[in-house]
Tab-separated table of C-alpha atoms in Angstrom:
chain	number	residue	atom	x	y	z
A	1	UNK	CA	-42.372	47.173	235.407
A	2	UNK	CA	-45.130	49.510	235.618
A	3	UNK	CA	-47.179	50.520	232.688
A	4	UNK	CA	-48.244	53.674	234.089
A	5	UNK	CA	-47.432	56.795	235.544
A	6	UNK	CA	-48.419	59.165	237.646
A	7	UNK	CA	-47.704	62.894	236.346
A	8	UNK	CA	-49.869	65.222	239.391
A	9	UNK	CA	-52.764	64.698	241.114
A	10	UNK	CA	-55.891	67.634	240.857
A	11	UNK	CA	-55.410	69.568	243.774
A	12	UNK	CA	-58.640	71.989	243.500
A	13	UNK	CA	-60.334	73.891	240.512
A	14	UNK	CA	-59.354	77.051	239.445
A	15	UNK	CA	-61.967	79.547	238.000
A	16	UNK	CA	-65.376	78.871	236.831
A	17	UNK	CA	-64.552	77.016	232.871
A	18	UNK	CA	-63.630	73.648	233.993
A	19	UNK	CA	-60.041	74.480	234.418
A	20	UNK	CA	-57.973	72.599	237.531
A	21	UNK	CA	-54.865	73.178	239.814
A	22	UNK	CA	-52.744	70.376	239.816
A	23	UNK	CA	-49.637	69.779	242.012
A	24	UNK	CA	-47.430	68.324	239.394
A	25	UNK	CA	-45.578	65.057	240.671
A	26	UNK	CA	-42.825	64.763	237.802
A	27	UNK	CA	-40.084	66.035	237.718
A	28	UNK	CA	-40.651	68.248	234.692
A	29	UNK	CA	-43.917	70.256	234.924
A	30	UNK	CA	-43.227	71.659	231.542
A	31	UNK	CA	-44.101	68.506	229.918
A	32	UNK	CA	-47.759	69.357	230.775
A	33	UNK	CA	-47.676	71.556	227.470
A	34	UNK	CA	-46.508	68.887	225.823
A	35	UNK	CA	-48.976	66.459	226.838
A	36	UNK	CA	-51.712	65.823	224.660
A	37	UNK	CA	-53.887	62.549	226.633
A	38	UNK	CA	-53.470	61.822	230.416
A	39	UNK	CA	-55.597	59.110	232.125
A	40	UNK	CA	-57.879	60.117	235.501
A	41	UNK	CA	-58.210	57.638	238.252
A	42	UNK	CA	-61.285	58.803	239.991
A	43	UNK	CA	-62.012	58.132	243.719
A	44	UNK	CA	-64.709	55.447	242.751
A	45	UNK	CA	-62.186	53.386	240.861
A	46	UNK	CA	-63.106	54.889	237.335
A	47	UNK	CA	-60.380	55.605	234.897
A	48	UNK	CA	-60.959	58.301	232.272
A	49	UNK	CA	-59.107	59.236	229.166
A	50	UNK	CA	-58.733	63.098	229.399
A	51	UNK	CA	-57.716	65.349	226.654
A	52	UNK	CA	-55.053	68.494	227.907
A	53	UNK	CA	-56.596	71.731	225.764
A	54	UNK	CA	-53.992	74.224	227.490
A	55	UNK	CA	-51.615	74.018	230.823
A	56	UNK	CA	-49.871	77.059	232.199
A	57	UNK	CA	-48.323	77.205	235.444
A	58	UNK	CA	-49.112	79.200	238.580
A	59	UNK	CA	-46.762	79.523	241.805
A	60	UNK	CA	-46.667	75.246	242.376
A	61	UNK	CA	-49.152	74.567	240.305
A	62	UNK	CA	-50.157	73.572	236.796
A	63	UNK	CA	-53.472	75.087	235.628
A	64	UNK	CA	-54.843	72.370	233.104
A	65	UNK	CA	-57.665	72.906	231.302
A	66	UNK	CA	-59.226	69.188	229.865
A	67	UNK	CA	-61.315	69.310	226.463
A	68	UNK	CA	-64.087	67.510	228.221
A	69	UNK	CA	-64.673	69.404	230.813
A	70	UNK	CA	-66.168	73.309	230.836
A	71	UNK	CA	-67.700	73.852	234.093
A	72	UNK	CA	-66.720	74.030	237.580
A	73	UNK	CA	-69.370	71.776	238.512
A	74	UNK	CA	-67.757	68.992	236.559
A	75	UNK	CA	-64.511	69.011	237.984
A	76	UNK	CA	-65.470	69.467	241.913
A	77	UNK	CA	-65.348	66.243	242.111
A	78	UNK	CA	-62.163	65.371	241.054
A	79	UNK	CA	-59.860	66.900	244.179
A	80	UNK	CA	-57.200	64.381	245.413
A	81	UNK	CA	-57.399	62.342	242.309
A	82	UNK	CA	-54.219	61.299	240.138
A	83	UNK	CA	-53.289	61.794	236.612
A	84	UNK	CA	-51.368	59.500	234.893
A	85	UNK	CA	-49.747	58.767	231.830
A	86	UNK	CA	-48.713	55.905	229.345
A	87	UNK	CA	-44.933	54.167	230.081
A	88	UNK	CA	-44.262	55.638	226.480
A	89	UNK	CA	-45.679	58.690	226.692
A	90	UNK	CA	-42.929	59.362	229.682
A	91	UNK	CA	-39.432	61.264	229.460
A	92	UNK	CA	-36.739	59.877	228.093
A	93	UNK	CA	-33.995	58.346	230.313
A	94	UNK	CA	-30.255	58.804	229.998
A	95	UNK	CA	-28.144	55.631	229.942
A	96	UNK	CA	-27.992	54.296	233.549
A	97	UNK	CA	-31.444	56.343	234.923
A	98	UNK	CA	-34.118	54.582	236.024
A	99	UNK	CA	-38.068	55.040	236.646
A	100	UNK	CA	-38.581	55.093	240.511
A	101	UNK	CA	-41.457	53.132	239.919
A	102	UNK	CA	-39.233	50.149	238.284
A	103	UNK	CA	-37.115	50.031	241.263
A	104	UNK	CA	-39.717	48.971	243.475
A	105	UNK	CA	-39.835	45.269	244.300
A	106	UNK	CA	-36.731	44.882	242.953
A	107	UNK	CA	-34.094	42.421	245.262
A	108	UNK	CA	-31.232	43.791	246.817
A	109	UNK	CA	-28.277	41.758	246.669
A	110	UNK	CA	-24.722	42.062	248.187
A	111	UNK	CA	-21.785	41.539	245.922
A	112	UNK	CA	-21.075	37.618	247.064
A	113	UNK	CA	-25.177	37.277	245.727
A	114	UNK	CA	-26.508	37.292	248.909
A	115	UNK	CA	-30.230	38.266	248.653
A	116	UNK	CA	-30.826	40.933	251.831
A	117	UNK	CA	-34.373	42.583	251.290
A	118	UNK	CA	-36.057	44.614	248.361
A	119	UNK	CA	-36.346	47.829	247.452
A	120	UNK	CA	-39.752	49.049	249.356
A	121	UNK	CA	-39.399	53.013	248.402
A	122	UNK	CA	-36.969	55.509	246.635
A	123	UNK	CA	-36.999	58.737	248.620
A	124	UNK	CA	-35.401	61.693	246.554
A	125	UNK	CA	-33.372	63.657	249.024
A	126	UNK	CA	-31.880	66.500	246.457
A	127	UNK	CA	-28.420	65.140	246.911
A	128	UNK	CA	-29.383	61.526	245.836
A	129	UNK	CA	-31.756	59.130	245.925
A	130	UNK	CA	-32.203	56.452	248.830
A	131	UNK	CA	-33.236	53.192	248.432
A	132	UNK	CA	-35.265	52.089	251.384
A	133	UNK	CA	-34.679	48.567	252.205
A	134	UNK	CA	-37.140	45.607	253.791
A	135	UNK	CA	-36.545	42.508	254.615
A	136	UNK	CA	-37.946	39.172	256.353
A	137	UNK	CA	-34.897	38.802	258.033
A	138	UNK	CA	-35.208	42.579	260.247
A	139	UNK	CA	-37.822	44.317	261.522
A	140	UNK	CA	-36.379	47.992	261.121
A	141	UNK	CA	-35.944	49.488	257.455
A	142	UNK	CA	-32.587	50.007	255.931
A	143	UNK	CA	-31.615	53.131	253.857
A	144	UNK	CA	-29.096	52.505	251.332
A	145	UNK	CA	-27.460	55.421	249.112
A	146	UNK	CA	-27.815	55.319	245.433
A	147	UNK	CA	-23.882	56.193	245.229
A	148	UNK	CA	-21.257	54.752	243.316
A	149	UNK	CA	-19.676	53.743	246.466
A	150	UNK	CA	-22.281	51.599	247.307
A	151	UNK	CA	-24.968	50.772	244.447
A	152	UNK	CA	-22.806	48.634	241.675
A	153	UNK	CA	-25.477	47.260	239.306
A	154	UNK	CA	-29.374	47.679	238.801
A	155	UNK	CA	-30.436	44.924	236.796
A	156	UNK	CA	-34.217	45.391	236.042
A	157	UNK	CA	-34.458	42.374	233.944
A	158	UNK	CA	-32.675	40.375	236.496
A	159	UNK	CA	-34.830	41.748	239.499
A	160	UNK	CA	-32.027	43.082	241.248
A	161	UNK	CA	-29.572	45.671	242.839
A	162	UNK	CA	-25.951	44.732	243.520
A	163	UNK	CA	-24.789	46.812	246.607
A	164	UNK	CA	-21.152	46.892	248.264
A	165	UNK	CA	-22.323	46.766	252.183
A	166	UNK	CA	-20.309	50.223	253.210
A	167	UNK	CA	-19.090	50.070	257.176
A	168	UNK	CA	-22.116	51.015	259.038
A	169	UNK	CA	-24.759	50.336	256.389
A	170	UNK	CA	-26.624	46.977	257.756
């Protein structure tokens, strides 16, 4: 399981007092006014504790304005790089939600315990998520529906998803 993260990456700076866009990648925003600490990961590897003075939000964007920062000239830098967050510093899941995040690596397994692949990607469609399956066994990826239909257990202790293979699916 991760330990981390990430909440939006800095997109450019807005205005002259340090202040920057960022294109939020949660799926709250709003919980940028909530946030008090979020971590940057720099382009050069460096990761630095940032504190959030104010957020408000403009078209896609969140305009956050960090405590240690009051210049333009100290945030130019900082375009493309990610924000992230503590695991418990992250929303609150509902029984049977999951972080994409912990999904990943995970072994997807059919209901006779089969191992087929693992979990390489979640892509959110609107509708519902999709697991994206590889394995050693194919070359091309397979998409599997997080549905009741097909997806019958996620076990994150146990390192796995139980799938029923629908007709059509493998």
């Amino acid at each position: 399981m991760t330990d981390r993260f990430q909440v939006g990456v800095i997109a450019s700076t807005h205005g002259l007092a340090g202040e920057v866009n960022v294109f939020p990648t949660t799926e709250d925003p709003n919980r940028f006014k909530k946030l008090k600490e979020v971590t940057l990961h720099t382009n050069r590897g460096e990761e630095i504790k940032l504190h959030v003075q104010s957020a408000r939000f403009f078209k896609k964007f969140v305009i956050v304005k960090f405590k240690e920062f009051n210049n333009i000239n100290e945030v130019e830098k900082f375009r493309g790089c990610e924000l992230t967050i503590e695991r418990k510093d992250a929303l609150k899941l509902n029984p049977g939600e999951f972080y994409c995040a912990d999904l990943i690596g995970l072994d997807i397994v059919d209901e006779n315990g089969n191992i087929l692949g693992k979990v390489s990607d979640v892509i959110q469609t609107g509708a519902n998520d999709v697991y994206e399956m590889t394995s050693e066994n194919r070359e091309d990826k397979v998409y599997i529906p997080a549905i009741k239909d097909c997806i019958k257990e996620i076990n994150i202790e146990k390192g796995q998803i139980i799938i029923h293979i629908m007709d059509g699916l493998l």
